[in-house]
XYZ file of C-alpha atoms in Angstrom:
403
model
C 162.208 -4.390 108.061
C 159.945 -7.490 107.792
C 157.752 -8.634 104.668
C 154.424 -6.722 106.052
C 155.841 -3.781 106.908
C 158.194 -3.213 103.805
C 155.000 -4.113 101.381
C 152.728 -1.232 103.909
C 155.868 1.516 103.201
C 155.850 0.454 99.197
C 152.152 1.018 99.367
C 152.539 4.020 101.344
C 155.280 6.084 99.101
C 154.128 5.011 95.867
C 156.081 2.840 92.809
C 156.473 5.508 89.951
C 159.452 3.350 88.478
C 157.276 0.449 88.057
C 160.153 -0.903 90.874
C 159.955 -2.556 94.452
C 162.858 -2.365 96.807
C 164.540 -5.486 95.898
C 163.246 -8.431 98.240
C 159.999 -7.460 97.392
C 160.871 -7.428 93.066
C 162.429 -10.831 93.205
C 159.393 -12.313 95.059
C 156.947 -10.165 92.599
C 158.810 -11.829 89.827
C 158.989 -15.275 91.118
C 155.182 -15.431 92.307
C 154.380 -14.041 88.843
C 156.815 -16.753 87.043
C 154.422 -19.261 86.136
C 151.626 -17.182 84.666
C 153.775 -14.904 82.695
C 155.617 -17.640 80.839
C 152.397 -18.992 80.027
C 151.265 -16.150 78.469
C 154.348 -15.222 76.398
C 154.595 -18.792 75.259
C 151.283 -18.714 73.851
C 152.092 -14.910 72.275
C 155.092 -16.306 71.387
C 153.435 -18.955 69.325
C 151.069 -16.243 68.038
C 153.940 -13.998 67.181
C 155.272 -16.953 64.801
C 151.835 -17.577 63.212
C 150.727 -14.155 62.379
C 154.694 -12.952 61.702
C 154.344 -15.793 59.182
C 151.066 -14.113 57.570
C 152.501 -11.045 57.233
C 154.228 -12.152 53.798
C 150.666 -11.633 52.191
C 151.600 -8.064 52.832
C 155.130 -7.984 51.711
C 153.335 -10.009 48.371
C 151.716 -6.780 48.173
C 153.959 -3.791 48.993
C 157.618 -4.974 48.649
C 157.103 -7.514 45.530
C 160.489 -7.316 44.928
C 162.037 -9.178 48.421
C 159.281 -11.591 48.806
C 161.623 -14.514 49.273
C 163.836 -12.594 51.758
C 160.578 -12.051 53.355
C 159.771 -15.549 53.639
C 163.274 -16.572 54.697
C 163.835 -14.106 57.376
C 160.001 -14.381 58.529
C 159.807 -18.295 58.542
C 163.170 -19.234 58.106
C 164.782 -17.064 61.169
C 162.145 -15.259 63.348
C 160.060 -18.655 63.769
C 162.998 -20.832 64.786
C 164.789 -18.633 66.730
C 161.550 -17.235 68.592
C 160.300 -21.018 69.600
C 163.864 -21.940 70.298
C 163.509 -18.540 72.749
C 160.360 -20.095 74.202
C 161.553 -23.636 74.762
C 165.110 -22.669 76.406
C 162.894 -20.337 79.341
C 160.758 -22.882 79.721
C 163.487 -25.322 80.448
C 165.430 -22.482 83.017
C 163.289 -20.568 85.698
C 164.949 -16.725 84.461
C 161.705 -14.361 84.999
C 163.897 -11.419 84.698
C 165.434 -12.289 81.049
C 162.495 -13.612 79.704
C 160.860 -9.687 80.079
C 163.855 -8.895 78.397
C 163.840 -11.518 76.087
C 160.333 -10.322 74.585
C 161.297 -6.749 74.056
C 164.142 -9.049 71.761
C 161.740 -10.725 70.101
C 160.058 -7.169 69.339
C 163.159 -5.673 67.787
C 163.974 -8.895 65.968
C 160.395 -9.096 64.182
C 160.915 -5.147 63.443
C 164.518 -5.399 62.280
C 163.161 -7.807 59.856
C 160.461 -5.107 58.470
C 162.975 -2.195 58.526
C 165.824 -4.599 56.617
C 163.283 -5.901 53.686
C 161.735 -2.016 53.874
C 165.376 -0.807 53.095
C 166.272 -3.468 50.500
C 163.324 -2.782 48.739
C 162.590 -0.405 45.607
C 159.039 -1.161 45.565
C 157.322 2.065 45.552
C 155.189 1.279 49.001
C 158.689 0.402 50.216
C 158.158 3.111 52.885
C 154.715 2.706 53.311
C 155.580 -1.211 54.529
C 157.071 0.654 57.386
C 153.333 0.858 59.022
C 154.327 -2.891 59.904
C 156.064 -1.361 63.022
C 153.192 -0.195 64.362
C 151.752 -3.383 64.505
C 155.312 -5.240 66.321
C 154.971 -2.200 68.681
C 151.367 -3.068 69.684
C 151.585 -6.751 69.688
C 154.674 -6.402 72.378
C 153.060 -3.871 74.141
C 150.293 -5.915 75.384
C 152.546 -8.759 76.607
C 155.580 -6.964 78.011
C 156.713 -5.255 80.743
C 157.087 -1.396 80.302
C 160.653 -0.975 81.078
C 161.825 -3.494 78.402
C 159.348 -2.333 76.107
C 160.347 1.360 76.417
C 163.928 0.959 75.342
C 162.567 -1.491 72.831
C 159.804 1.357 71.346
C 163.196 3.615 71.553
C 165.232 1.555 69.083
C 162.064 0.746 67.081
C 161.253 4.255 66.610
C 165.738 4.936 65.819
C 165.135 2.681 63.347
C 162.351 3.955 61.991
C 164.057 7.460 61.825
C 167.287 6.081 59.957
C 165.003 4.134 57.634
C 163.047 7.909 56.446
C 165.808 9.162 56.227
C 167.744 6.423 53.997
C 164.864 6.647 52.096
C 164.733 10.528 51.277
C 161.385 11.193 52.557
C 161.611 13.185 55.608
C 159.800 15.990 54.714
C 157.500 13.962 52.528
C 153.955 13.504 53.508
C 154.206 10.000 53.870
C 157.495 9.831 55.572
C 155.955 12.653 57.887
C 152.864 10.548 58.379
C 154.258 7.233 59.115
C 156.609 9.176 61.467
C 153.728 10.786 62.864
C 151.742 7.105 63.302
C 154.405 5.464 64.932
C 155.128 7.759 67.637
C 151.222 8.481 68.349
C 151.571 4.471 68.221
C 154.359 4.568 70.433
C 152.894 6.914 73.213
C 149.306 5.400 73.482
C 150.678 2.053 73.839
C 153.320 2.742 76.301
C 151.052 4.537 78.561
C 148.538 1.698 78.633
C 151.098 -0.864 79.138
C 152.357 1.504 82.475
C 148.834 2.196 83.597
C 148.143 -1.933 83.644
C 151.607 -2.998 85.124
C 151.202 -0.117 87.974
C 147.501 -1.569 88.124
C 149.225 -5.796 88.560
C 151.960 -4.295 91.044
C 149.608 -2.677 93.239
C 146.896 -5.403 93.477
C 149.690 -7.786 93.932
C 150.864 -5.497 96.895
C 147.540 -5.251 98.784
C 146.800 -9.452 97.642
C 150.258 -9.635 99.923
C 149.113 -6.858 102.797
C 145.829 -9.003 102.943
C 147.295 -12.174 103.233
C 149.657 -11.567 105.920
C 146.755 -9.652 107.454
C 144.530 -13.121 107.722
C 147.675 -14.538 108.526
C 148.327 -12.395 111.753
C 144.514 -13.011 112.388
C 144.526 -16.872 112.008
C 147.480 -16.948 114.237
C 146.179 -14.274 116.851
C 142.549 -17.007 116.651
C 144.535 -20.549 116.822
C 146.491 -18.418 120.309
C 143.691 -17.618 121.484
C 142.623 -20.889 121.139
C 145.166 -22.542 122.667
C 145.209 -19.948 125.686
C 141.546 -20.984 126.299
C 142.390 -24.494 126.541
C 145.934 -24.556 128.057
C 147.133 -24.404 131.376
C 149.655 -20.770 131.652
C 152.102 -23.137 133.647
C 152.801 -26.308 132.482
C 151.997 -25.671 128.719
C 149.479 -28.850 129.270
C 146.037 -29.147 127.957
C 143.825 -27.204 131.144
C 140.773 -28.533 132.645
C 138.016 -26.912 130.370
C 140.126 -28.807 127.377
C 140.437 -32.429 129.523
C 136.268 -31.656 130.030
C 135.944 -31.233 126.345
C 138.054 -34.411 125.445
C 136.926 -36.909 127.937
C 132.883 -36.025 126.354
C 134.074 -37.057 122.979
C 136.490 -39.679 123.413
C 133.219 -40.943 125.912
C 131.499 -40.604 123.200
C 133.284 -42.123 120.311
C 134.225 -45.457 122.584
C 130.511 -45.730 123.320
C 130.065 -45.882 119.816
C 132.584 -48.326 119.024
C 132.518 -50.680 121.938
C 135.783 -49.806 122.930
C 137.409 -49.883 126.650
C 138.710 -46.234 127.485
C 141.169 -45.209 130.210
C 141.881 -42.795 132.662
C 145.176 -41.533 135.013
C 144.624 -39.471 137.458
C 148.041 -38.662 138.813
C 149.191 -36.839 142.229
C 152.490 -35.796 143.231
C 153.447 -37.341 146.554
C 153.822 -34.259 149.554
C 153.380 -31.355 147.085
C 152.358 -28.938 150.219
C 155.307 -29.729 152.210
C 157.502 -29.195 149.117
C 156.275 -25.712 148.722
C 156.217 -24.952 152.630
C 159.903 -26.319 152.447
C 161.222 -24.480 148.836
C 158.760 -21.423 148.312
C 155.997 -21.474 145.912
C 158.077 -20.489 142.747
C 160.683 -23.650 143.508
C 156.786 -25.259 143.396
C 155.885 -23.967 139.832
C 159.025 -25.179 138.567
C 158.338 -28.610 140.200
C 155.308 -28.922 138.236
C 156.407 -27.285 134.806
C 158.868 -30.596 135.424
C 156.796 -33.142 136.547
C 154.804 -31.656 133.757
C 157.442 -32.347 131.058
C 158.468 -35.591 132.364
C 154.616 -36.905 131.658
C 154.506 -35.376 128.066
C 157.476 -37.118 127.334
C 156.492 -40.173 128.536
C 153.062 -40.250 127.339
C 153.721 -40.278 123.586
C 150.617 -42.517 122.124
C 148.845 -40.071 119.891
C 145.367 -39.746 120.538
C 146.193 -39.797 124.405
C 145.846 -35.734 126.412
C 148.117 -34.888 129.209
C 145.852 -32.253 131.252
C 146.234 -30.533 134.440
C 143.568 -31.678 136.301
C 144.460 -29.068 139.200
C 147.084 -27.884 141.811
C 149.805 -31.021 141.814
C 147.363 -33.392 140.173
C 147.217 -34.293 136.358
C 145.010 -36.547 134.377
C 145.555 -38.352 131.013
C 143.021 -39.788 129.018
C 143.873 -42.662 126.689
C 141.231 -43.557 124.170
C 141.229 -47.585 123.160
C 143.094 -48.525 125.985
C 142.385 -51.538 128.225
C 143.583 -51.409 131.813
C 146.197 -53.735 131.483
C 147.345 -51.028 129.245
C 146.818 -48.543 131.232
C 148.220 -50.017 133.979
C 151.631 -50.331 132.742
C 151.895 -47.061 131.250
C 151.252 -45.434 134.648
C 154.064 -47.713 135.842
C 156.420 -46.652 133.383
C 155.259 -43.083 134.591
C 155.846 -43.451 137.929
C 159.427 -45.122 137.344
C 159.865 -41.890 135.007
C 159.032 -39.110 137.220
C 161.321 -41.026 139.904
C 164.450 -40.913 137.551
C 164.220 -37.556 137.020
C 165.564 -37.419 140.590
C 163.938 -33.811 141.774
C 165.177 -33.367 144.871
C 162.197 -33.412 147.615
C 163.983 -33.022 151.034
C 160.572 -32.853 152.866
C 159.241 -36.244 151.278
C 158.618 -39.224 153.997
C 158.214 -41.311 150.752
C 161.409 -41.108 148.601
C 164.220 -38.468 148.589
C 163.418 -37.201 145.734
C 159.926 -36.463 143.565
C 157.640 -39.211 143.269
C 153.993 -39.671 142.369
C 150.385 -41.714 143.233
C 148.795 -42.497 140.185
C 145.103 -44.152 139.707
C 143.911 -46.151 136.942
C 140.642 -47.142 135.865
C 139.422 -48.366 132.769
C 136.379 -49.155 130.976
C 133.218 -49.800 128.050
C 131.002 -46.766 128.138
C 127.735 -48.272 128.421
C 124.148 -46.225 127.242
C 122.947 -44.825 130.915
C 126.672 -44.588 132.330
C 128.670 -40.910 132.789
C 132.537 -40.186 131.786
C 131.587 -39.598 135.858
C 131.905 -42.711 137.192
C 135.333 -43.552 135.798
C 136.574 -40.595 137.122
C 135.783 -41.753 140.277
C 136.851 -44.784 140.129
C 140.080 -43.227 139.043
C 139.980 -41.094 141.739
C 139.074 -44.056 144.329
C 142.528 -45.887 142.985
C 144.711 -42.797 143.190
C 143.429 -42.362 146.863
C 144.610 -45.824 147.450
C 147.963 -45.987 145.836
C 148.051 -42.942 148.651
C 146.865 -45.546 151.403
C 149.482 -47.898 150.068
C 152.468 -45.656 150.502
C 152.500 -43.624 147.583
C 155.379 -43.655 144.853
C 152.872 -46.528 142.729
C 150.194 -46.757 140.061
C 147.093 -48.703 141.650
C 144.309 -49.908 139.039
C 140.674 -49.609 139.946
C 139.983 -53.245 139.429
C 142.365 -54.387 141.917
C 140.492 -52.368 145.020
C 137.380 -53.711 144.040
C 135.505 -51.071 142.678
C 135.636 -51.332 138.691
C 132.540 -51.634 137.052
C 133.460 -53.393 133.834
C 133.833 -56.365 136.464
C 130.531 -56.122 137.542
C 128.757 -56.035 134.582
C 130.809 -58.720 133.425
């Protein structure tokens, strides 16, 4: 099952359990990594400070363990909760560290139920209200599974502590009771209605996102479809069209010399008449390859200028350079050795290329160096074929005559 279709059947069944099916939990967990140490760092830090303040309270209602208070509240909660915060943000563990604050929880109320038990202070019970508070502080930062079997053992402890005390059926053993499971409940049920919120918006935040994924993809194919030829894979006319205008355009701007091949293979027609039309397709997917290999200056477009011809437009390119690059194509599509048994030029594939070359000048059309192109290419056909011919050298370039 891939990634969109497992997050449609989670959406689809439900997540009661506050659980994903397991690809889908670790990358839940990981994507949430970042954010949710950042937030229990900075409760974590909170934690300290206000666990810290809560002496002023033990001052009050347990006189008697003060300075246990103080050591256990700044002396081991403090340390051992920033060392807790330090060592996960050293070691990517987004699993333990949910764990780790329902620890924290238990650790600050072990504290309150220890000093609470030690004490004789008359409001010794009464300081177990403190609970409530641990319960609601790590109820709005944790997740509800850890926090459940933390609010368990908080509410255990809490039980063993009345009953240590003697005051189960007293009123204020009943109503402390009372206020920490109401305390319990409320908070439990918020913290599942907000993490079954988080999962769900993270599901459809992943549904939409492969959604405009699908659709960007679907857009940039139908893009390329539009401007590539089915066959060869190479850019199709409409895109050459659309390229020549602006590289036209850019090298008019910049006083730059463009080029253009236009490129023929040599006795196409008698190669299908001899092989079929398929044996033709493959002969140009080929031919095809052996040019987008070849031609490997970026900037430069390989097109399929139509039937057996191609074209290839080379932005800031003089005709010198153009010149040899066609050579080195020709000499390329010959050493591929296709076999052309109906050739009167070469035994195997070959093919005409024309070159031209030039300065766009204000007045003057990407037209008239595609025919000059074309006027070269028909004379590398005059000459024999199997050869690159460059418009200047027949006599009909007209950089020469305006220089």
């Amino acid at each position: 099952m891939d990634r969109s279709t497992l997050v449609a059947d989670t959406l689809g069944r439900g997540f009661a359990r506050l659980t994903f099916p397991a690809p889908l939990e670790e990358q839940f967990l990981q994507d949430g990594a970042a954010q949710r140490l950042l937030l229990i760092q900075i409760a974590g830090v909170g934690s300290v400070v206000f666990f810290a303040g809560v002496v002023l309270a033990d001052l009050f209602m347990i006189p008697d363990r003060v300075g246990l208070a103080i050591a256990l509240r700044a002396g081991v909660y403090g340390p051992l909760c920033l060392a807790g915060l330090w060592f996960f943000s050293r070691f990517s563990l987004p699993r333990m560290v949910e764990w780790a604050v329902a620890g924290g929880g238990l650790m600050a109320a072990g504290i309150s139920l220890f000093l609470s038990l030690n004490s004789q202070a008359p409001q010794a019970l009464a300081h177990l209200v403190i609970l409530n508070v641990v319960v609601i502080y790590a109820t709005m930062i944790g997740r509800f599974w850890p926090m459940l079997v933390m609010c368990l053992l908080i509410a255990s402890g809490h039980g063993y502590a009345v009953i240590a005390k003697g005051d189960v059926f007293s009123g204020l053993g009943m109503a402390t009771t009372l206020l920490l499971l109401s305390t319990i409940v409320f908070t439990l049920y918020g913290n599942y209605t907000l993490e079954h919120s988080d999962r769900k918006v993270y599901l459809l935040d992943l549904q939409e996102n492969a959604l405009q994924f699908e659709l960007t993809e679907a857009n940039e194919a139908l893009a390329r479809s539009v401007r590539t030829d089915p066959l060869t894979g190479l850019a199709n006319r409409r895109h050459f069209d659309d390229f020549m205008t602006q590289v036209w355009a850019h090298s008019q701007a910049q006083h730059t010399s463009m080029a253009l091949m236009l490129i023929d293979i040599d006795h196409f027609k008698r190669y299908n008449d001899q092989r079929g039309h398929p044996a033709g397709d493959r002969c140009l997917c080929d031919v095809s390859h052996v040019l987008a290999g070849t031609l490997r200056k970026s900037g430069d477009l390989v097109a399929r200028w139509g039937g057996e011809e191609f074209a290839v437009v080379m932005g800031n390119a003089s005709l010198d350079m153009a010149r040899s690059t066609a050579e080195r194509v020709v000499e390329a599509v010959r050493s591929a050795a296709l076999p052309h048994g109906a050739s009167s030029t070469a035994p195997v594939v070959t093919v005409s290329i024309g070159v031209a070359a030039m300065t766009p000048w204000p007045g003057v059309s990407p037209q008239t160096l595609i025919q000059q192109a074309d006027a070269a290419l028909y004379r590398a056909k005059a000459l024999g074929r199997n050869q690159a011919v460059a418009a200047e050298e027949e006599g009909g370039a007209l950089n020469r005559a305006r220089a």
